[in-house]
mmCIF file of C-alpha atoms in Angstrom:
data_model
loop_
_atom_site.group_PDB
_atom_site.id
_atom_site.type_symbol
_atom_site.label_atom_id
_atom_site.label_comp_id
_atom_site.label_asym_id
_atom_site.label_seq_id
_atom_site.Cartn_x
_atom_site.Cartn_y
_atom_site.Cartn_z
ATOM 1 C CA MET A 1077 -54.463 112.325 -50.311
ATOM 2 C CA GLY A 1078 -54.609 116.160 -49.505
ATOM 3 C CA ASP A 1079 -56.803 117.070 -51.976
ATOM 4 C CA ARG A 1080 -60.704 116.272 -51.501
ATOM 5 C CA ILE A 1081 -63.351 115.646 -54.423
ATOM 6 C CA SER A 1082 -66.932 116.272 -54.102
ATOM 7 C CA THR A 1083 -68.354 112.739 -55.705
ATOM 8 C CA PRO A 1084 -70.563 110.368 -53.899
ATOM 9 C CA LYS A 1085 -68.024 107.778 -52.001
ATOM 10 C CA ASP A 1086 -68.910 104.794 -53.806
ATOM 11 C CA MET A 1087 -68.552 106.302 -57.164
ATOM 12 C CA LYS A 1088 -64.884 107.762 -55.897
ATOM 13 C CA ARG A 1089 -63.740 104.788 -54.693
ATOM 14 C CA SER A 1090 -65.257 103.684 -58.553
ATOM 15 C CA ILE A 1091 -63.420 106.336 -60.242
ATOM 16 C CA PHE A 1092 -60.273 105.743 -58.432
ATOM 17 C CA ARG A 1093 -60.057 101.554 -58.622
ATOM 18 C CA GLY A 1094 -60.828 102.359 -62.520
ATOM 19 C CA ILE A 1095 -57.579 104.922 -63.162
ATOM 20 C CA ARG A 1096 -55.523 102.382 -60.596
ATOM 21 C CA THR A 1097 -56.905 99.280 -63.043
ATOM 22 C CA ALA A 1098 -56.419 101.330 -65.599
ATOM 23 C CA LEU A 1099 -52.829 101.801 -65.666
ATOM 24 C CA LEU A 1100 -52.072 98.827 -64.040
ATOM 25 C CA ASN A 1101 -53.493 96.620 -67.133
ATOM 26 C CA SER A 1102 -51.859 99.486 -70.312
ATOM 27 C CA GLY A 1103 -48.701 100.383 -68.238
ATOM 28 C CA SER A 1104 -48.912 103.917 -68.720
ATOM 29 C CA ALA A 1105 -51.642 106.067 -70.403
ATOM 30 C CA THR A 1106 -53.000 109.549 -71.148
ATOM 31 C CA LYS A 1107 -55.825 111.011 -69.398
ATOM 32 C CA VAL A 1108 -57.153 111.156 -73.147
ATOM 33 C CA GLU A 1109 -57.248 107.477 -73.716
ATOM 34 C CA LEU A 1110 -58.125 107.046 -69.453
ATOM 35 C CA SER A 1111 -61.624 108.767 -70.332
ATOM 36 C CA GLU A 1112 -62.157 106.931 -73.448
ATOM 37 C CA GLN A 1113 -61.562 103.528 -71.856
ATOM 38 C CA LEU A 1114 -63.206 104.012 -68.805
ATOM 39 C CA GLY A 1115 -66.665 105.920 -70.081
ATOM 40 C CA ILE A 1116 -65.261 109.129 -67.737
ATOM 41 C CA SER A 1117 -65.392 112.802 -69.178
ATOM 42 C CA PHE A 1118 -62.393 114.089 -69.028
ATOM 43 C CA PRO A 1119 -62.404 117.028 -66.959
ATOM 44 C CA THR A 1120 -63.294 114.065 -63.951
ATOM 45 C CA ILE A 1121 -60.481 112.210 -65.014
ATOM 46 C CA SER A 1122 -58.408 115.142 -64.720
ATOM 47 C CA LYS A 1123 -59.271 115.759 -61.225
ATOM 48 C CA PHE A 1124 -58.776 112.871 -60.259
ATOM 49 C CA VAL A 1125 -55.319 111.848 -61.599
ATOM 50 C CA GLY A 1126 -54.168 115.556 -60.164
ATOM 51 C CA VAL A 1127 -55.302 114.268 -57.117
ATOM 52 C CA MET A 1128 -53.391 111.240 -57.200
ATOM 53 C CA GLU A 1129 -49.785 113.059 -58.801
ATOM 54 C CA LYS A 1130 -49.745 114.867 -55.848
ATOM 55 C CA ALA A 1131 -49.728 111.662 -53.467
ATOM 56 C CA GLY A 1132 -47.052 109.831 -55.441
ATOM 57 C CA GLU A 1133 -49.211 107.392 -56.828
ATOM 58 C CA VAL A 1134 -49.386 107.842 -60.021
ATOM 59 C CA ALA A 1135 -46.604 109.885 -62.358
ATOM 60 C CA ALA A 1136 -45.810 111.534 -65.121
ATOM 61 C CA VAL A 1137 -43.852 109.669 -67.848
ATOM 62 C CA GLY A 1138 -43.621 111.709 -71.135
ATOM 63 C CA LEU A 1139 -45.012 113.104 -73.479
ATOM 64 C CA ASP A 1140 -46.667 112.125 -76.061
ATOM 65 C CA ASP A 1141 -45.858 113.172 -79.739
ATOM 66 C CA SER A 1142 -48.041 115.751 -80.881
ATOM 67 C CA SER A 1143 -50.294 115.355 -83.583
ATOM 68 C CA GLY A 1144 -51.040 118.782 -84.077
ATOM 69 C CA GLY A 1145 -51.680 120.225 -81.230
ATOM 70 C CA ARG A 1146 -50.519 120.523 -77.044
ATOM 71 C CA ARG A 1147 -48.451 117.345 -76.323
ATOM 72 C CA ALA A 1148 -50.602 115.244 -74.526
ATOM 73 C CA ARG A 1149 -48.533 113.932 -71.082
ATOM 74 C CA ARG A 1150 -48.261 110.433 -70.329
ATOM 75 C CA TYR A 1151 -48.729 108.962 -66.480
ATOM 76 C CA ALA A 1152 -48.005 105.234 -65.230
ATOM 77 C CA TYR A 1153 -49.210 104.072 -61.222
ATOM 78 C CA ASN A 1154 -46.568 103.794 -58.881
ATOM 79 C CA PRO A 1155 -47.269 100.050 -57.999
ATOM 80 C CA ASP A 1156 -45.324 100.527 -54.301
ATOM 81 C CA TYR A 1157 -47.134 103.212 -53.668
ATOM 82 C CA ARG A 1158 -49.875 100.885 -51.644
ATOM 83 C CA LEU A 1159 -48.555 97.665 -50.603
ATOM 84 C CA GLY A 1160 -50.917 95.072 -49.198
ATOM 85 C CA ILE A 1161 -49.633 92.323 -46.525
ATOM 86 C CA THR A 1162 -50.139 88.366 -46.204
ATOM 87 C CA MET A 1163 -50.251 86.318 -43.999
ATOM 88 C CA PHE A 1164 -50.832 82.395 -42.960
ATOM 89 C CA LEU A 1165 -51.292 81.201 -39.885
ATOM 90 C CA GLU A 1166 -50.251 77.479 -39.003
ATOM 91 C CA LYS A 1167 -49.926 75.694 -35.951
ATOM 92 C CA LYS A 1168 -46.126 76.358 -36.022
ATOM 93 C CA GLU A 1169 -45.164 79.319 -37.845
ATOM 94 C CA THR A 1170 -46.814 82.116 -39.851
ATOM 95 C CA PRO A 1171 -45.476 82.683 -43.490
ATOM 96 C CA TYR A 1172 -46.103 86.495 -44.319
ATOM 97 C CA ALA A 1173 -45.356 87.862 -48.193
ATOM 98 C CA ILE A 1174 -45.622 91.969 -48.663
ATOM 99 C CA CYS A 1175 -46.803 92.749 -51.935
ATOM 100 C CA ASN A 1176 -47.323 95.778 -54.008
ATOM 101 C CA ALA A 1177 -50.132 96.641 -56.505
ATOM 102 C CA LEU A 1178 -48.814 94.331 -59.433
ATOM 103 C CA GLY A 1179 -48.654 91.468 -56.945
ATOM 104 C CA GLU A 1180 -44.824 92.021 -56.633
ATOM 105 C CA VAL A 1181 -43.475 90.183 -53.793
ATOM 106 C CA LYS A 1182 -41.397 92.974 -51.949
ATOM 107 C CA GLU A 1183 -40.495 90.658 -48.353
ATOM 108 C CA SER A 1184 -41.503 87.075 -47.622
ATOM 109 C CA GLY A 1185 -40.454 85.277 -44.475
ATOM 110 C CA SER A 1186 -42.244 83.872 -41.514
ATOM 111 C CA CYS A 1187 -42.882 84.808 -37.738
ATOM 112 C CA SER A 1188 -43.424 82.296 -35.007
ATOM 113 C CA GLY A 1189 -46.709 80.507 -34.551
ATOM 114 C CA VAL A 1190 -49.855 82.559 -33.284
ATOM 115 C CA LEU A 1191 -52.713 79.516 -33.557
ATOM 116 C CA GLN A 1192 -51.864 78.643 -29.891
ATOM 117 C CA GLU A 1193 -50.871 82.133 -28.509
ATOM 118 C CA GLY A 1194 -53.877 83.977 -29.433
ATOM 119 C CA ILE A 1195 -54.493 87.483 -30.966
ATOM 120 C CA ASP A 1196 -51.933 89.578 -29.286
ATOM 121 C CA THR A 1197 -49.296 88.004 -30.202
ATOM 122 C CA LEU A 1198 -50.447 88.493 -34.090
ATOM 123 C CA THR A 1199 -51.235 92.465 -33.154
ATOM 124 C CA LYS A 1200 -47.156 92.625 -32.160
ATOM 125 C CA GLN A 1201 -46.271 90.310 -35.309
ATOM 126 C CA LEU A 1202 -47.999 92.783 -37.595
ATOM 127 C CA GLU A 1203 -47.096 95.973 -35.621
ATOM 128 C CA SER A 1204 -43.206 95.146 -36.376
ATOM 129 C CA LEU A 1205 -43.759 94.512 -39.496
ATOM 130 C CA MET A 1206 -45.762 97.784 -40.462
ATOM 131 C CA GLU A 1207 -43.188 99.547 -38.496
ATOM 132 C CA LEU A 1208 -40.494 98.832 -40.747
ATOM 133 C CA HIS A 1209 -43.169 98.648 -43.904
ATOM 134 C CA PRO A 1210 -45.300 102.186 -43.421
ATOM 135 C CA GLY A 1211 -46.993 102.005 -46.929
ATOM 136 C CA ILE A 1212 -49.335 98.455 -46.483
ATOM 137 C CA ARG A 1213 -52.835 99.346 -46.754
ATOM 138 C CA ALA A 1214 -54.377 96.334 -46.989
ATOM 139 C CA ILE A 1215 -54.142 92.549 -44.627
ATOM 140 C CA SER A 1216 -55.042 89.431 -46.261
ATOM 141 C CA PHE A 1217 -55.065 86.658 -43.814
ATOM 142 C CA GLY A 1218 -55.326 82.483 -44.571
ATOM 143 C CA VAL A 1219 -56.895 80.677 -41.533
ATOM 144 C CA PRO A 1220 -56.806 76.511 -41.175
ATOM 145 C CA GLY A 1221 -60.762 76.929 -40.453
ATOM 146 C CA ALA A 1222 -63.757 77.946 -41.849
ATOM 147 C CA VAL A 1223 -64.266 82.484 -41.678
ATOM 148 C CA LYS A 1224 -68.214 84.276 -42.267
ATOM 149 C CA ASP A 1225 -67.724 87.057 -42.969
ATOM 150 C CA GLY A 1226 -63.993 87.664 -41.344
ATOM 151 C CA ARG A 1227 -65.271 85.863 -38.048
ATOM 152 C CA ILE A 1228 -63.929 82.629 -37.712
ATOM 153 C CA ILE A 1229 -66.589 79.707 -36.902
ATOM 154 C CA HIS A 1230 -65.089 76.717 -36.858
ATOM 155 C CA ILE A 1231 -61.041 76.054 -36.272
ATOM 156 C CA PRO A 1232 -60.788 72.626 -33.938
ATOM 157 C CA GLY A 1233 -57.963 72.870 -31.747
ATOM 158 C CA TYR A 1234 -57.520 76.599 -31.327
ATOM 159 C CA GLU A 1235 -59.936 77.672 -29.511
ATOM 160 C CA LYS A 1236 -58.285 81.272 -29.248
ATOM 161 C CA PHE A 1237 -59.487 81.776 -32.521
ATOM 162 C CA GLN A 1238 -62.437 80.373 -32.067
ATOM 163 C CA ASP A 1239 -65.846 82.449 -32.988
ATOM 164 C CA PHE A 1240 -63.468 85.903 -33.311
ATOM 165 C CA ASP A 1241 -64.147 88.377 -35.862
ATOM 166 C CA LEU A 1242 -60.800 88.734 -37.334
ATOM 167 C CA LYS A 1243 -61.134 90.718 -39.742
ATOM 168 C CA GLY A 1244 -63.471 93.118 -37.473
ATOM 169 C CA PHE A 1245 -60.628 93.345 -35.615
ATOM 170 C CA PHE A 1246 -57.710 94.054 -37.531
ATOM 171 C CA GLN A 1247 -59.603 96.731 -39.461
ATOM 172 C CA ALA A 1248 -61.026 98.520 -35.867
ATOM 173 C CA LYS A 1249 -57.069 97.791 -34.966
ATOM 174 C CA PHE A 1250 -54.830 100.010 -37.837
ATOM 175 C CA ARG A 1251 -57.952 101.731 -39.634
ATOM 176 C CA LEU A 1252 -57.375 99.368 -42.881
ATOM 177 C CA PRO A 1253 -59.133 97.494 -45.096
ATOM 178 C CA VAL A 1254 -58.676 93.702 -44.194
ATOM 179 C CA ALA A 1255 -59.556 90.148 -45.855
ATOM 180 C CA VAL A 1256 -59.909 87.235 -43.494
ATOM 181 C CA GLU A 1257 -60.501 83.581 -45.860
ATOM 182 C CA ASN A 1258 -60.063 80.040 -45.225
ATOM 183 C CA ASP A 1259 -56.744 78.631 -46.676
ATOM 184 C CA MET A 1260 -58.503 75.885 -49.129
ATOM 185 C CA ASN A 1261 -60.240 78.944 -50.372
ATOM 186 C CA ALA A 1262 -57.306 81.156 -51.339
ATOM 187 C CA ALA A 1263 -55.666 78.224 -52.922
ATOM 188 C CA VAL A 1264 -58.404 77.478 -54.937
ATOM 189 C CA LEU A 1265 -58.232 81.114 -55.825
ATOM 190 C CA GLY A 1266 -54.919 81.415 -55.917
ATOM 191 C CA TYR A 1267 -54.289 78.344 -58.369
ATOM 192 C CA CYS A 1268 -57.431 79.845 -60.440
ATOM 193 C CA GLU A 1269 -55.709 83.215 -61.079
ATOM 194 C CA ARG A 1270 -52.635 81.268 -61.316
ATOM 195 C CA MET A 1271 -54.186 78.729 -64.138
ATOM 196 C CA ARG A 1272 -55.993 80.987 -66.211
ATOM 197 C CA VAL A 1273 -58.767 78.815 -64.949
ATOM 198 C CA SER A 1274 -62.497 79.410 -66.884
ATOM 199 C CA ASN A 1275 -65.062 80.601 -65.337
ATOM 200 C CA SER A 1276 -66.613 78.165 -67.209
ATOM 201 C CA GLU A 1277 -64.673 74.994 -65.808
ATOM 202 C CA SER A 1278 -65.233 74.156 -62.225
ATOM 203 C CA LEU A 1279 -62.685 72.051 -60.006
ATOM 204 C CA VAL A 1280 -61.657 71.047 -56.215
ATOM 205 C CA TYR A 1281 -58.766 71.996 -54.719
ATOM 206 C CA LEU A 1282 -57.897 68.919 -52.009
ATOM 207 C CA CYS A 1283 -55.702 68.925 -48.843
ATOM 208 C CA PHE A 1284 -55.151 66.273 -46.163
ATOM 209 C CA GLY A 1285 -53.169 68.680 -44.285
ATOM 210 C CA GLN A 1286 -51.459 69.317 -40.993
ATOM 211 C CA ASN A 1287 -54.759 70.453 -39.306
ATOM 212 C CA GLY A 1288 -56.779 68.021 -41.418
ATOM 213 C CA PRO A 1289 -58.484 67.422 -45.193
ATOM 214 C CA GLY A 1290 -59.738 70.617 -46.728
ATOM 215 C CA ALA A 1291 -61.132 71.281 -49.926
ATOM 216 C CA GLY A 1292 -61.975 74.231 -52.115
ATOM 217 C CA LEU A 1293 -64.620 74.345 -54.744
ATOM 218 C CA TRP A 1294 -64.556 76.961 -57.588
ATOM 219 C CA LEU A 1295 -67.152 76.969 -59.770
ATOM 220 C CA ASN A 1296 -68.948 79.619 -62.716
ATOM 221 C CA GLY A 1297 -65.508 81.517 -61.607
ATOM 222 C CA SER A 1298 -65.590 82.029 -58.113
ATOM 223 C CA VAL A 1299 -65.128 80.470 -55.171
ATOM 224 C CA VAL A 1300 -67.795 78.727 -53.423
ATOM 225 C CA ARG A 1301 -68.525 79.016 -49.812
ATOM 226 C CA GLY A 1302 -72.151 77.657 -48.849
ATOM 227 C CA SER A 1303 -75.079 78.738 -46.998
ATOM 228 C CA THR A 1304 -72.785 79.229 -44.187
ATOM 229 C CA SER A 1305 -69.792 79.131 -45.242
ATOM 230 C CA PHE A 1306 -68.991 76.326 -44.226
ATOM 231 C CA SER A 1307 -68.411 74.591 -47.988
ATOM 232 C CA GLY A 1308 -65.248 72.156 -47.985
ATOM 233 C CA GLU A 1309 -65.292 70.726 -44.649
ATOM 234 C CA VAL A 1310 -64.769 67.855 -45.837
ATOM 235 C CA SER A 1311 -63.784 65.520 -42.968
ATOM 236 C CA PHE A 1312 -66.990 65.126 -41.340
ATOM 237 C CA VAL A 1313 -68.406 63.412 -45.316
ATOM 238 C CA PRO A 1314 -69.929 60.423 -44.147
ATOM 239 C CA LEU A 1315 -68.288 58.378 -45.996
ATOM 240 C CA TYR A 1316 -68.992 54.788 -43.821
ATOM 241 C CA ASP A 1317 -71.382 53.041 -41.253
ATOM 242 C CA GLY A 1318 -69.849 54.891 -38.500
ATOM 243 C CA GLY A 1319 -67.038 56.336 -39.912
ATOM 244 C CA ASN A 1320 -66.114 59.718 -41.539
ATOM 245 C CA PHE A 1321 -63.235 60.744 -44.602
ATOM 246 C CA GLN A 1322 -61.471 62.294 -41.347
ATOM 247 C CA GLN A 1323 -61.232 59.211 -39.292
ATOM 248 C CA ALA A 1324 -60.735 57.092 -42.761
ATOM 249 C CA ILE A 1325 -58.178 58.704 -43.234
ATOM 250 C CA SER A 1326 -56.452 58.928 -39.922
ATOM 251 C CA ASN A 1327 -53.573 56.735 -37.874
ATOM 252 C CA GLU A 1328 -55.276 54.819 -34.808
ATOM 253 C CA GLU A 1329 -54.985 57.851 -32.942
ATOM 254 C CA GLY A 1330 -56.989 60.287 -35.068
ATOM 255 C CA ALA A 1331 -53.830 62.015 -35.388
ATOM 256 C CA ALA A 1332 -51.443 61.281 -38.399
ATOM 257 C CA VAL A 1333 -52.187 61.298 -42.306
ATOM 258 C CA MET A 1334 -51.981 57.981 -43.321
ATOM 259 C CA MET A 1335 -52.556 57.647 -47.258
ATOM 260 C CA ASP A 1336 -50.222 54.831 -47.071
ATOM 261 C CA ASN A 1337 -53.262 51.941 -47.329
ATOM 262 C CA SER A 1338 -56.197 51.385 -49.725
ATOM 263 C CA SER A 1339 -58.961 51.803 -47.256
ATOM 264 C CA ALA A 1340 -57.467 56.090 -47.362
ATOM 265 C CA ILE A 1341 -57.592 55.424 -50.793
ATOM 266 C CA ASP A 1342 -61.128 54.728 -51.128
ATOM 267 C CA ALA A 1343 -62.131 56.974 -48.963
ATOM 268 C CA VAL A 1344 -60.615 59.650 -51.203
ATOM 269 C CA SER A 1345 -61.955 57.936 -54.359
ATOM 270 C CA ARG A 1346 -65.699 57.891 -52.500
ATOM 271 C CA LEU A 1347 -65.264 61.641 -52.014
ATOM 272 C CA ILE A 1348 -64.057 62.320 -55.521
ATOM 273 C CA ALA A 1349 -66.904 59.971 -56.748
ATOM 274 C CA SER A 1350 -69.046 62.255 -54.683
ATOM 275 C CA TYR A 1351 -67.774 66.109 -56.128
ATOM 276 C CA ALA A 1352 -68.352 64.523 -59.662
ATOM 277 C CA ALA A 1353 -72.239 63.078 -58.894
ATOM 278 C CA MET A 1354 -72.533 66.123 -57.018
ATOM 279 C CA VAL A 1355 -70.055 69.371 -59.268
ATOM 280 C CA ASN A 1356 -68.681 67.063 -62.096
ATOM 281 C CA PRO A 1357 -65.316 68.991 -61.799
ATOM 282 C CA LYS A 1358 -63.457 69.420 -64.554
ATOM 283 C CA ALA A 1359 -60.330 68.233 -62.558
ATOM 284 C CA VAL A 1360 -58.936 67.461 -58.437
ATOM 285 C CA ILE A 1361 -55.768 69.296 -57.467
ATOM 286 C CA PHE A 1362 -54.369 67.641 -54.619
ATOM 287 C CA CYS A 1363 -51.324 69.131 -52.811
ATOM 288 C CA ARG A 1364 -47.725 67.759 -54.360
ATOM 289 C CA ASP A 1365 -45.919 66.859 -50.683
ATOM 290 C CA GLU A 1366 -49.074 64.789 -50.292
ATOM 291 C CA VAL A 1367 -49.293 62.239 -53.569
ATOM 292 C CA SER A 1368 -47.297 60.657 -55.868
ATOM 293 C CA GLU A 1369 -48.170 59.766 -59.621
ATOM 294 C CA GLU A 1370 -48.888 56.345 -58.440
ATOM 295 C CA LEU A 1371 -51.027 57.258 -55.173
ATOM 296 C CA LEU A 1372 -52.761 59.277 -58.080
ATOM 297 C CA ASP A 1373 -53.006 56.116 -60.375
ATOM 298 C CA ALA A 1374 -54.599 54.469 -57.288
ATOM 299 C CA ILE A 1375 -57.231 57.083 -56.394
ATOM 300 C CA ALA A 1376 -58.147 57.382 -60.122
ATOM 301 C CA SER A 1377 -58.482 53.635 -60.588
ATOM 302 C CA ARG A 1378 -60.228 52.706 -57.513
ATOM 303 C CA SER A 1379 -62.670 55.880 -58.508
ATOM 304 C CA ALA A 1380 -63.862 54.176 -61.447
ATOM 305 C CA ALA A 1381 -65.874 51.816 -59.001
ATOM 306 C CA TYR A 1382 -67.789 54.347 -57.779
ATOM 307 C CA VAL A 1383 -68.343 56.596 -60.848
ATOM 308 C CA PRO A 1384 -68.359 55.577 -64.472
ATOM 309 C CA LYS A 1385 -64.543 56.678 -65.835
ATOM 310 C CA GLU A 1386 -65.444 59.108 -68.983
ATOM 311 C CA HIS A 1387 -67.309 60.670 -65.815
ATOM 312 C CA LEU A 1388 -64.121 61.420 -62.733
ATOM 313 C CA PRO A 1389 -62.735 64.985 -63.284
ATOM 314 C CA VAL A 1390 -59.271 64.344 -64.203
ATOM 315 C CA LEU A 1391 -56.555 64.388 -60.777
ATOM 316 C CA ALA A 1392 -53.059 66.659 -61.221
ATOM 317 C CA ALA A 1393 -51.349 68.339 -57.941
ATOM 318 C CA SER A 1394 -49.600 71.986 -57.278
ATOM 319 C CA ASP A 1395 -48.051 73.453 -55.313
ATOM 320 C CA TRP A 1396 -49.938 74.173 -52.358
ATOM 321 C CA ARG A 1397 -48.641 77.299 -50.619
ATOM 322 C CA GLU A 1398 -48.011 78.916 -54.016
ATOM 323 C CA ASP A 1399 -50.936 78.867 -54.576
ATOM 324 C CA TYR A 1400 -52.135 79.385 -50.792
ATOM 325 C CA LEU A 1401 -49.777 82.708 -51.584
ATOM 326 C CA ASN A 1402 -51.701 83.453 -54.633
ATOM 327 C CA GLY A 1403 -54.964 83.619 -53.379
ATOM 328 C CA LEU A 1404 -54.567 85.597 -50.383
ATOM 329 C CA ARG A 1405 -52.572 88.137 -52.847
ATOM 330 C CA THR A 1406 -54.829 88.373 -55.340
ATOM 331 C CA LEU A 1407 -57.402 89.229 -51.902
ATOM 332 C CA GLY A 1408 -54.929 92.102 -50.745
ATOM 333 C CA MET A 1409 -54.421 93.289 -53.901
ATOM 334 C CA ASN A 1410 -58.247 94.236 -54.204
ATOM 335 C CA LEU A 1411 -58.151 95.426 -50.657
ATOM 336 C CA ILE A 1412 -55.593 97.918 -52.609
ATOM 337 C CA LEU A 1413 -56.959 99.008 -55.393
ATOM 338 C CA ASP A 1414 -60.635 99.935 -53.692
ATOM 339 C CA ASP A 1415 -58.804 101.694 -51.250
ATOM 340 C CA HIS A 1416 -59.561 104.918 -50.758
ATOM 341 C CA GLU A 1417 -57.635 108.152 -47.917
ATOM 342 C CA ASP A 1418 -60.368 111.029 -48.479
#
């Protein structure tokens, strides 16, 4: 940023984040307003805002009316100063979106699938996008597998990414903050952000998916990942003697998901009954393109055979891709707000 501020690193990051958040939420503010809102001294706020203004991160947008003294200068945040790129890795394609600090999508598109190609292809895709958009300051990835601390620990069928530290690799490569999240965890986060689900509510997001079934769990205001980040890998749930959830909803070859038969409906109903008995979620959200109203009615009816109806969750459907993108965008915006070039 040019000027250096002699403040401990964590405190510095906290102050920058506070100023960014306050300006993005309010639209504009004076230094006095920022000082009062953040509980930080006026000289400190002045110093930090000065650094941000010099870098082009904030801009003066006019003077307040005078109350007798000197007119206070009003500042606004430049949401395009830092951009974040979200990418979700799928078998056939890699959709991406480049967003600013307000979450506005500046560009979206799709690259070729990389899960079977490997990390080199993904690196080249990112390099070309970052060359076109030098304002990119954060990267958030979504993957169809279990993720622990940025490392992909379980991704069946895609050996090139198994046990690969995606976060560590790209943080070292580009010197930028990186987030890596399981696709269903990102989707449940995105849904709850979009629908403003309260911290006291719990819900499950369930998809059958091209890469096998998965679930995301929202509980007490946050995504549940579990002790080994394996939460939501519902394909392993042993619903029947000799058969798990994945086997129960797949065809005889074990490939395509079949939801148009009573055995699959029973399997989903048992899974919902299990969640109801253990977590008691308010709702279970399905992927809109995987269910119909008739199917949801059939699942609700069958679930009542296992758990008293009054304790069952509401069944609803949502746009999975939109929720997935929104979850990754939320993760990316958090990285943007925290980032600071010293």
